[in-house]
């Protein structure tokens, strides 16, 4: 027990002191995730959002819902745009702009004290904009309080599922809204995030070296499914694995051991499954890749086959791990998981380059 305690104390000392990073020539953890992390530039979304903001009230729009899966960068996106909105407050025609950073601040300003809400209600002629992060979490806890704000112009962040559930709930009357979807990042952007994080963390630029092989970066990008937080989380887990096993280079050999430890299927295994498919099964995969998702009835119409045959095609591909399924109403909808899409798209790109 004493030896275990001593070993734990030594590992804790190394972790806290930064000694773990020093042996790699790093001054800090390259993959640390924080609320202030600016993962990337959302160029398309930054062009769309100003037009949506200009349509608030003018087009009878009261709410802009910024949607995306958890970890996709909704908070980071807000952190980038809020200073710009505040800078152009007068041009936009707002007397007041309030930013609510999440559940705790909402509780502080609207639940424990109604002073802010009373101020807004008391001055209805003052044009006010509320920007609310994690509005989905707030709504789940305080739906009635959120509805008080429905007449006030607002921008809020939601997960895709929570906002979709809200739209489908016939008991709830939503304010007029526009939706801005933050999509998964492409492979190029994900690679750029990892490489820039690693590069900027080295103490001495002249001694800068590759912490991860390019092949490992490709694997991490696939695991991320285009989600920046997931990307950094997997990279951090692999780097921690390297430190624990005393691997000085994150090469594909080290990553294979990491995969075995976490029981993660490799891209080679996925490609092997794809290559073993019949021509018709590959055609089904290509059709779903183009259409994003498909039902058995839609596949039946495309191939002019019996519905039982189309169900068999889809079920077989799902059993092989190449498809997943979700319910829309009472209908089963099949789609290719994002990580599988990344692997198959990468295979297609390499094939086209050879041609």
Coordinates of C-alpha atoms in Angstrom, one line a residue:
X1 CA 0.0 0.0 0.0
X2 CA 2.9 2.4 0.9
X3 CA 4.5 1.7 -2.5
X4 CA 1.2 2.4 -4.3
X5 CA 0.8 5.6 -2.4
X6 CA 4.4 6.7 -3.2
X7 CA 3.9 5.9 -6.9
X8 CA 0.7 7.9 -7.0
X9 CA 2.3 10.8 -5.3
X10 CA 5.2 10.8 -7.9
X11 CA 2.8 10.6 -10.8
X12 CA 0.7 13.5 -9.4
X13 CA 3.8 15.6 -8.8
X14 CA 4.9 15.1 -12.4
X15 CA 1.4 15.9 -13.8
X16 CA 1.0 19.1 -11.7
X17 CA 4.6 20.3 -12.1
X18 CA 4.4 20.1 -15.9
X19 CA 7.3 17.6 -16.0
X20 CA 5.2 15.4 -18.3
X21 CA 5.2 18.0 -21.0
X22 CA 8.8 19.1 -20.5
X23 CA 10.2 15.8 -21.6
X24 CA 8.5 16.3 -25.0
X25 CA 9.8 19.8 -25.3
X26 CA 6.3 21.3 -24.6
X27 CA 5.5 24.2 -22.3
X28 CA 1.9 23.1 -21.8
X29 CA -0.8 20.6 -22.7
X30 CA -1.5 21.1 -26.4
X31 CA -5.0 19.7 -26.2
X32 CA -6.4 21.5 -23.2
X33 CA -10.1 22.4 -23.7
X34 CA -11.5 25.6 -22.2
X35 CA -14.6 27.8 -22.6
X36 CA -12.3 30.4 -24.2
X37 CA -10.9 28.0 -26.8
X38 CA -11.4 29.3 -30.3
X39 CA -11.2 26.1 -32.3
X40 CA -11.7 27.5 -35.8
X41 CA -13.2 30.1 -38.0
X42 CA -16.8 29.6 -39.0
X43 CA -16.6 31.7 -42.2
X44 CA -19.9 30.6 -43.8
X45 CA -21.8 31.0 -40.5
X46 CA -20.3 34.4 -39.9
X47 CA -21.7 35.5 -43.2
X48 CA -25.2 34.1 -42.6
X49 CA -25.7 35.2 -39.0
X50 CA -25.5 39.0 -39.7
X51 CA -28.3 38.7 -42.3
X52 CA -30.4 36.8 -39.8
X53 CA -29.8 39.4 -37.1
X54 CA -30.8 42.1 -39.5
X55 CA -34.1 40.3 -40.1
X56 CA -35.0 40.2 -36.4
X57 CA -38.3 42.1 -36.1
X58 CA -38.0 43.5 -39.6
X59 CA -39.1 40.1 -40.9
X60 CA -41.2 39.3 -37.8
X61 CA -38.4 37.0 -36.5
X62 CA -38.0 36.9 -32.7
X63 CA -35.4 34.2 -32.2
X64 CA -32.2 32.9 -33.9
X65 CA -31.5 29.3 -32.8
X66 CA -27.8 28.4 -33.2
X67 CA -27.9 24.6 -33.3
X68 CA -25.3 21.8 -33.4
X69 CA -24.3 18.7 -31.5
X70 CA -22.5 19.1 -28.1
X71 CA -18.9 20.0 -28.5
X72 CA -19.3 21.3 -32.0
X73 CA -18.3 24.9 -30.9
X74 CA -21.5 26.8 -30.3
X75 CA -20.0 28.6 -27.2
X76 CA -16.8 29.4 -29.0
X77 CA -18.8 30.7 -31.9
X78 CA -20.8 33.0 -29.5
X79 CA -17.6 34.2 -27.9
X80 CA -16.3 35.3 -31.3
X81 CA -19.4 37.1 -32.4
X82 CA -20.6 38.8 -29.2
X83 CA -17.9 41.6 -29.2
X84 CA -18.8 42.4 -32.9
X85 CA -22.5 42.6 -32.1
X86 CA -21.8 44.9 -29.1
X87 CA -19.6 47.1 -31.3
X88 CA -22.4 47.6 -33.8
X89 CA -25.2 47.8 -31.2
X90 CA -26.3 51.3 -32.3
X91 CA -26.2 50.4 -36.0
X92 CA -28.3 47.4 -35.3
X93 CA -30.8 49.6 -33.4
X94 CA -30.5 48.1 -29.9
X95 CA -30.5 50.1 -26.7
X96 CA -29.4 47.1 -24.6
X97 CA -27.7 43.8 -25.3
X98 CA -27.5 41.2 -22.6
X99 CA -25.3 38.1 -22.7
X100 CA -26.4 35.2 -20.4
X101 CA -23.5 32.6 -20.3
X102 CA -25.5 29.6 -19.2
X103 CA -27.8 28.1 -16.5
X104 CA -26.1 29.6 -13.4
X105 CA -26.2 33.1 -14.8
X106 CA -29.8 32.7 -15.9
X107 CA -30.7 31.5 -12.4
X108 CA -28.9 34.5 -10.9
X109 CA -30.5 37.1 -13.1
X110 CA -34.0 35.7 -13.7
X111 CA -34.8 33.2 -11.0
X112 CA -33.2 34.3 -7.7
X113 CA -33.7 37.9 -8.7
X114 CA -36.2 39.3 -11.2
X115 CA -34.5 42.7 -11.4
X116 CA -33.3 42.3 -15.0
X117 CA -36.6 40.9 -16.2
X118 CA -38.5 43.7 -14.5
X119 CA -36.2 46.3 -16.1
X120 CA -36.8 44.9 -19.6
X121 CA -40.6 44.7 -19.0
X122 CA -40.6 48.2 -17.5
X123 CA -39.0 49.7 -20.5
X124 CA -40.8 48.0 -23.5
X125 CA -39.8 50.7 -25.9
X126 CA -36.1 50.0 -25.5
X127 CA -35.1 47.6 -28.2
X128 CA -33.2 44.8 -26.3
X129 CA -31.3 41.7 -27.5
X130 CA -30.7 38.7 -25.3
X131 CA -27.9 36.3 -26.3
X132 CA -28.2 33.1 -24.2
X133 CA -25.8 30.2 -24.2
X134 CA -27.0 26.7 -23.4
X135 CA -30.6 27.8 -23.9
X136 CA -31.6 24.1 -24.3
X137 CA -30.4 23.3 -20.7
X138 CA -32.1 26.4 -19.4
X139 CA -35.4 25.6 -21.2
X140 CA -35.4 22.1 -19.8
X141 CA -35.2 23.5 -16.2
X142 CA -37.1 26.8 -16.5
X143 CA -39.4 26.6 -19.6
X144 CA -42.0 29.0 -18.1
X145 CA -39.3 31.7 -17.4
X146 CA -37.9 31.3 -20.9
X147 CA -41.4 31.8 -22.4
X148 CA -41.6 35.2 -20.6
X149 CA -38.7 36.3 -22.9
X150 CA -40.5 35.1 -26.1
X151 CA -41.5 38.6 -27.1
X152 CA -38.0 39.9 -26.7
X153 CA -35.5 39.4 -29.6
X154 CA -32.9 36.7 -28.7
X155 CA -30.1 34.5 -30.0
X156 CA -29.7 31.1 -28.2
X157 CA -27.7 27.9 -28.5
X158 CA -29.4 24.5 -28.7
X159 CA -28.3 21.0 -29.4
X160 CA -29.9 19.7 -32.7
X161 CA -32.0 17.1 -30.8
X162 CA -33.3 19.5 -28.2
X163 CA -34.4 22.1 -30.7
X164 CA -35.9 19.4 -33.0
X165 CA -37.9 18.0 -30.1
X166 CA -39.1 21.5 -29.3
X167 CA -40.2 22.1 -32.9
X168 CA -42.1 18.8 -32.9
X169 CA -43.8 19.4 -29.6
X170 CA -47.4 20.5 -30.6
X171 CA -48.1 21.8 -27.0
X172 CA -45.5 24.5 -27.3
X173 CA -45.9 27.6 -29.5
X174 CA -42.5 28.7 -30.6
X175 CA -41.7 32.3 -31.4
X176 CA -40.9 33.0 -35.0
X177 CA -37.4 31.8 -35.5
X178 CA -34.5 31.2 -37.9
X179 CA -32.0 28.4 -37.4
X180 CA -28.3 28.5 -37.9
X181 CA -26.8 25.0 -38.0
X182 CA -23.1 24.6 -37.1
X183 CA -22.1 21.6 -39.1
X184 CA -19.2 19.2 -38.3
X185 CA -15.8 20.4 -39.5
X186 CA -14.2 19.0 -42.6
X187 CA -11.0 16.9 -42.4
X188 CA -8.7 19.7 -43.5
X189 CA -9.9 22.0 -40.7
X190 CA -9.6 19.2 -38.1
X191 CA -6.0 18.5 -39.2
X192 CA -5.2 22.2 -39.0
X193 CA -6.5 22.4 -35.4
X194 CA -4.4 19.6 -34.2
X195 CA -1.2 20.7 -36.0
X196 CA -1.5 24.3 -34.9
X197 CA -2.2 23.2 -31.3
X198 CA 0.9 21.0 -31.3
X199 CA 3.1 23.6 -33.0
X200 CA 2.2 26.5 -30.7
X201 CA 2.9 24.4 -27.6
X202 CA 6.6 23.7 -28.2
X203 CA 8.9 25.8 -26.0
X204 CA 11.6 26.3 -28.7
X205 CA 10.4 26.6 -32.3
X206 CA 13.9 25.6 -33.5
X207 CA 13.4 22.2 -31.7
X208 CA 9.9 21.8 -32.9
X209 CA 9.1 18.3 -34.0
X210 CA 6.1 16.1 -34.8
X211 CA 4.4 14.9 -31.7
X212 CA 2.0 12.8 -33.7
X213 CA 2.6 11.1 -37.1
X214 CA 0.4 12.3 -40.0
X215 CA -1.2 8.8 -40.0
X216 CA -2.2 9.2 -36.3
X217 CA -3.6 12.7 -37.0
X218 CA -5.8 11.2 -39.7
X219 CA -7.0 8.5 -37.3
X220 CA -7.8 11.2 -34.6
X221 CA -9.7 13.2 -37.2
X222 CA -11.8 10.2 -38.1
X223 CA -12.6 9.5 -34.4
X224 CA -13.7 13.1 -33.9
X225 CA -16.5 12.9 -36.5
X226 CA -15.8 16.6 -37.3
X227 CA -16.5 17.6 -33.6
X228 CA -13.7 19.9 -32.4
X229 CA -14.2 19.1 -28.7
X230 CA -14.2 15.4 -29.4
X231 CA -11.1 15.9 -31.6
X232 CA -9.1 17.5 -28.7
X233 CA -10.5 15.0 -26.2
X234 CA -9.3 12.0 -28.2
X235 CA -5.9 13.7 -28.8
X236 CA -5.6 14.4 -25.1
X237 CA -6.5 10.8 -24.2
X238 CA -3.9 9.4 -26.7
X239 CA -1.2 11.8 -25.4
X240 CA -2.0 10.7 -21.8
X241 CA -1.6 7.1 -23.0
X242 CA 1.8 8.0 -24.5
X243 CA 2.9 9.6 -21.3
X244 CA 1.8 6.6 -19.2
X245 CA 3.5 4.1 -21.5
X246 CA 6.5 6.3 -22.0
X247 CA 6.2 6.5 -25.8
X248 CA 8.1 9.5 -27.1
X249 CA 6.5 9.5 -30.5
X250 CA 2.9 9.2 -31.3
X251 CA 3.3 6.9 -34.3
X252 CA 0.8 4.4 -35.7
X253 CA 2.3 1.6 -33.7
X254 CA 1.6 3.5 -30.4
X255 CA -1.9 4.4 -31.7
X256 CA -2.7 0.8 -32.5
X257 CA -1.9 -0.1 -28.9
X258 CA -4.1 2.8 -27.8
X259 CA -6.9 1.4 -30.0
X260 CA -6.6 -2.0 -28.5
X261 CA -6.7 -0.5 -25.0
X262 CA -9.9 1.5 -25.8
X263 CA -11.3 -1.2 -28.1
X264 CA -11.7 1.3 -31.0
X265 CA -12.2 -0.2 -34.5
X266 CA -9.5 0.9 -36.9
X267 CA -10.1 2.6 -40.3
X268 CA -8.4 -0.4 -41.9
X269 CA -11.1 -2.7 -40.4
X270 CA -13.9 -0.5 -41.7
X271 CA -12.3 -0.4 -45.2
X272 CA -11.9 -4.2 -45.1
X273 CA -15.6 -4.6 -44.3
X274 CA -16.5 -2.2 -47.2
X275 CA -14.2 -4.0 -49.7
X276 CA -15.9 -7.3 -48.8
X277 CA -19.4 -5.9 -49.8
X278 CA -21.2 -7.0 -53.0
X279 CA -21.5 -4.4 -55.8
X280 CA -25.1 -3.9 -55.0
X281 CA -24.3 -3.3 -51.3
X282 CA -21.7 -0.7 -52.2
X283 CA -24.2 0.9 -54.5
X284 CA -26.6 1.2 -51.5
X285 CA -23.8 2.8 -49.4
X286 CA -23.0 5.3 -52.2
X287 CA -26.7 6.2 -52.6
X288 CA -27.0 6.8 -48.8
X289 CA -23.8 8.9 -48.8
X290 CA -25.3 11.2 -51.4
X291 CA -28.8 11.4 -49.8
X292 CA -27.5 11.6 -46.2
X293 CA -30.3 9.3 -45.0
X294 CA -32.8 6.9 -46.5
X295 CA -35.8 4.7 -45.6
X296 CA -36.5 1.2 -46.8
X297 CA -39.4 2.5 -49.0
X298 CA -37.1 5.1 -50.7
X299 CA -34.6 2.4 -51.4
X300 CA -37.4 0.1 -52.7
X301 CA -38.4 2.9 -55.2
X302 CA -34.8 3.6 -56.3
X303 CA -34.0 -0.1 -57.1
X304 CA -37.6 -1.1 -58.0
X305 CA -37.4 -4.1 -55.6
X306 CA -39.6 -5.6 -53.0
X307 CA -39.7 -3.8 -49.7
X308 CA -38.5 -6.9 -47.9
X309 CA -35.4 -6.9 -50.1
X310 CA -34.6 -3.3 -49.4
X311 CA -35.0 -3.9 -45.6
X312 CA -32.6 -6.9 -45.9
X313 CA -30.0 -4.7 -47.7
X314 CA -30.2 -2.0 -45.0
X315 CA -30.3 -4.5 -42.1
X316 CA -27.2 -6.4 -43.4
X317 CA -25.2 -3.2 -43.8
X318 CA -26.2 -2.1 -40.3
X319 CA -25.1 -5.5 -38.9
X320 CA -21.7 -4.9 -40.5
X321 CA -21.4 -1.6 -38.6
X322 CA -21.6 0.6 -41.7
X323 CA -25.1 2.0 -41.1
X324 CA -27.0 3.3 -38.1
X325 CA -30.7 3.8 -37.7
X326 CA -33.0 6.3 -36.0
X327 CA -36.8 6.8 -35.9
X328 CA -38.6 9.7 -37.5
X329 CA -42.1 9.4 -36.4
X330 CA -42.9 5.7 -37.0
X331 CA -40.4 5.2 -39.9
X332 CA -36.9 3.8 -39.6
X333 CA -34.3 6.1 -41.2
X334 CA -30.9 4.7 -42.1
X335 CA -27.7 6.8 -42.3
X336 CA -23.9 6.4 -42.4
X337 CA -22.3 7.4 -39.0
X338 CA -20.1 10.4 -39.4
X339 CA -16.9 8.6 -38.5
X340 CA -17.6 5.9 -41.1
X341 CA -18.3 8.7 -43.7
X342 CA -14.9 10.2 -42.9
X343 CA -13.2 6.8 -43.5
X344 CA -15.0 6.0 -46.7
X345 CA -14.6 9.6 -48.1
X346 CA -10.9 9.4 -47.3
X347 CA -10.7 6.0 -49.2
X348 CA -12.5 7.6 -52.2
X349 CA -10.2 10.6 -52.3
X350 CA -7.1 8.4 -52.3
X351 CA -8.6 6.2 -55.1
X352 CA -9.4 9.3 -57.2
X353 CA -5.8 10.7 -56.7
X354 CA -4.4 7.4 -58.0
X355 CA -6.6 7.7 -61.1

